[in-house]
Coordinates of N, CA and C in Angstrom, one line a residue:
X27 N 37.9 96.6 64.5 CA 39.3 97.2 64.8 C 40.0 96.0 65.8
X28 N 41.7 96.5 64.5 CA 42.7 95.3 64.9 C 43.6 95.4 65.4
X29 N 44.3 94.3 66.2 CA 45.6 94.2 67.0 C 46.0 95.4 67.7
X30 N 46.6 96.0 67.1 CA 47.1 97.1 67.1 C 46.6 98.7 67.3
X31 N 45.2 98.3 67.2 CA 44.4 99.8 68.2 C 43.8 99.4 69.2
X32 N 43.7 97.8 69.6 CA 43.3 97.5 70.8 C 44.3 98.2 71.9
X33 N 43.1 99.0 73.0 CA 44.0 99.1 74.3 C 44.5 98.1 75.4
X34 N 45.7 98.4 75.3 CA 47.0 97.4 76.4 C 45.8 96.7 77.9
X35 N 45.9 95.8 77.5 CA 45.7 95.1 79.0 C 43.3 94.6 78.4
X36 N 43.1 94.8 77.4 CA 41.7 94.9 76.9 C 41.5 92.7 76.4
X37 N 41.2 92.8 76.9 CA 40.7 91.4 77.0 C 39.9 91.9 74.9
X38 N 40.2 90.5 74.3 CA 38.9 90.7 73.1 C 39.2 89.5 72.4
X39 N 38.1 89.2 71.3 CA 38.8 87.5 70.3 C 39.6 88.2 68.9
X40 N 40.3 87.2 69.0 CA 40.4 87.2 67.7 C 39.3 87.1 66.0
X41 N 38.8 88.1 65.7 CA 38.0 87.8 64.6 C 38.3 86.9 63.0
X42 N 39.9 87.2 62.5 CA 40.0 87.1 60.8 C 41.6 87.9 61.0
X43 N 42.1 86.8 60.2 CA 44.0 87.7 59.4 C 43.8 88.5 58.8
X44 N 43.5 89.5 58.0 CA 43.5 90.0 56.8 C 44.5 89.3 55.4
X45 N 44.7 88.9 54.6 CA 45.4 88.7 54.2 C 45.9 89.2 52.4
X46 N 47.2 89.3 52.1 CA 47.3 90.1 51.3 C 47.6 88.5 50.0
X47 N 47.1 88.8 48.4 CA 47.5 87.9 47.9 C 47.3 86.1 48.2
X48 N 47.3 85.6 47.1 CA 46.6 84.3 47.6 C 48.3 83.7 48.0
X49 N 49.6 83.8 48.4 CA 51.2 83.1 49.0 C 50.6 84.1 49.9
X50 N 50.4 84.3 51.2 CA 50.9 85.3 52.6 C 51.8 84.9 53.4
X51 N 53.2 84.8 53.5 CA 53.7 84.7 54.1 C 53.2 85.3 56.2
X52 N 52.8 86.0 55.9 CA 53.3 87.1 56.9 C 51.6 85.8 57.8
X53 N 50.2 86.5 56.7 CA 49.6 86.0 57.5 C 49.4 84.2 57.4
X54 N 50.0 83.5 56.8 CA 50.1 82.3 57.6 C 51.0 82.0 58.8
X55 N 52.1 83.0 58.6 CA 52.8 82.6 60.1 C 52.0 82.9 61.6
X56 N 51.6 84.1 61.1 CA 49.8 84.5 61.9 C 49.2 83.3 62.8
X57 N 48.1 82.3 61.4 CA 47.3 81.9 62.1 C 48.6 80.6 62.9
X58 N 49.8 80.3 62.2 CA 50.2 79.1 62.9 C 51.3 79.3 63.9
X59 N 51.0 80.7 64.3 CA 51.5 81.0 66.1 C 50.1 81.5 66.9
X60 N 48.8 81.0 65.9 CA 47.5 80.6 66.8 C 46.7 81.9 67.0
X61 N 46.9 82.8 66.3 CA 45.8 83.6 66.1 C 45.1 83.3 64.9
X62 N 44.1 82.2 65.3 CA 42.6 82.0 64.5 C 42.0 82.7 65.2
X63 N 40.2 82.4 64.0 CA 39.2 83.0 64.9 C 38.3 82.5 66.1
X64 N 38.2 83.3 67.1 CA 37.3 82.6 68.6 C 38.6 82.8 69.8
X65 N 40.0 82.8 69.4 CA 41.0 82.6 70.6 C 41.4 83.5 71.2
X66 N 41.6 83.9 72.6 CA 42.0 85.4 73.4 C 42.8 86.0 72.9
X67 N 43.1 87.2 72.7 CA 44.2 88.0 72.1 C 43.7 88.9 73.6
X68 N 45.1 89.9 73.7 CA 45.4 90.9 74.4 C 47.1 91.5 74.0
X69 N 47.0 92.8 73.9 CA 48.0 93.5 74.2 C 48.6 93.8 75.3
X70 N 48.8 93.7 75.8 CA 50.4 93.4 77.7 C 51.1 94.7 77.7
X71 N 51.8 94.9 75.7 CA 53.0 96.2 76.7 C 53.2 96.6 74.8
X72 N 53.9 97.9 75.1 CA 54.3 98.3 73.8 C 55.3 99.1 73.5
X73 N 56.0 98.7 72.7 CA 57.7 99.7 72.7 C 57.1 101.1 73.8
X74 N 58.7 102.0 73.7 CA 59.3 103.0 73.9 C 58.1 103.8 73.2
X75 N 57.3 104.5 73.8 CA 57.1 105.6 73.0 C 55.6 105.2 71.9
X76 N 54.9 104.1 72.7 CA 54.1 103.2 71.6 C 54.5 103.2 70.3
X77 N 55.6 102.8 70.5 CA 56.0 102.0 69.1 C 56.4 100.6 68.8
X78 N 57.0 99.8 68.1 CA 57.2 98.6 68.2 C 58.1 98.3 69.0
X79 N 58.0 96.9 69.7 CA 56.9 96.2 69.5 C 55.5 96.5 70.2
X80 N 54.6 94.9 69.7 CA 53.7 95.5 70.7 C 54.1 93.7 71.5
X81 N 53.7 93.7 72.8 CA 54.2 92.7 73.4 C 52.1 92.6 73.7
X82 N 51.7 90.9 73.1 CA 50.6 90.4 72.5 C 50.8 88.8 73.3
X83 N 49.7 89.0 74.4 CA 49.1 87.2 74.3 C 48.1 86.7 73.7
X84 N 48.6 85.5 73.0 CA 46.9 84.7 72.4 C 47.5 84.0 73.5
X85 N 46.1 83.6 74.0 CA 45.5 82.1 73.9 C 47.2 81.9 75.7
X86 N 47.9 81.4 75.6 CA 48.6 81.5 77.1 C 50.1 81.9 76.4
X87 N 50.4 82.4 75.0 CA 51.5 82.7 74.7 C 51.6 84.1 75.0
X88 N 52.6 84.1 74.9 CA 53.2 85.5 74.5 C 54.0 85.9 73.2
X89 N 53.8 86.7 72.7 CA 55.0 87.2 71.4 C 55.2 88.4 70.7
X90 N 55.9 88.8 70.4 CA 56.4 90.5 70.0 C 56.5 90.4 69.0
X91 N 55.1 91.4 68.5 CA 55.0 91.4 67.1 C 54.9 93.5 66.7
X92 N 55.6 93.2 65.4 CA 55.3 94.8 65.1 C 53.9 95.3 65.6
X93 N 54.3 96.3 64.4 CA 52.9 97.1 64.7 C 51.8 96.4 63.0
X94 N 53.0 96.6 62.2 CA 52.9 96.1 60.6 C 51.6 94.4 60.4
X95 N 52.0 93.7 61.7 CA 52.0 92.9 61.8 C 50.8 92.5 62.3
X96 N 50.9 93.4 64.0 CA 49.4 93.8 64.3 C 48.2 94.0 63.5
X97 N 48.1 94.3 63.2 CA 47.3 95.7 61.9 C 46.8 94.3 61.5
X98 N 46.9 93.9 61.1 CA 46.6 92.3 60.2 C 45.7 91.5 60.8
X99 N 45.6 91.9 62.0 CA 44.7 91.0 63.0 C 43.6 91.4 63.7
X100 N 42.3 91.3 62.7 CA 41.2 92.2 63.3 C 40.4 91.8 64.3
X101 N 40.0 92.3 65.3 CA 40.2 91.7 66.7 C 38.3 92.3 66.8
X102 N 37.8 91.6 67.9 CA 36.5 92.0 69.2 C 36.8 91.9 70.0
X103 N 36.3 93.3 70.7 CA 36.3 93.3 72.5 C 35.8 92.2 72.8
X104 N 36.2 90.9 74.0 CA 35.6 90.5 74.1 C 34.4 90.8 75.0
X105 N 33.2 90.0 75.4 CA 32.3 90.5 76.4 C 32.9 90.0 77.6
X106 N 32.0 91.1 78.6 CA 32.8 90.9 79.6 C 32.6 90.2 80.4
X107 N 32.4 89.5 81.1 CA 32.3 87.8 82.0 C 31.3 87.7 83.8

């Protein structure tokens, strides 16, 4: 599943970032922001009517992402603690 499909307040782990082409500035930037395999991630809130932006927490930091950017981040639901 990708990050924009993840239900709000559901803990997950980043699996990978989908890259497009050899040089992909969006994928590179997502990695720089901390979207790396194994990192905990959670969708905290969404824009009006389920639109943009998504408020996403990765680790202990929160970011606003467009749905198109969040769709590039593959995640899996974290096992229950």
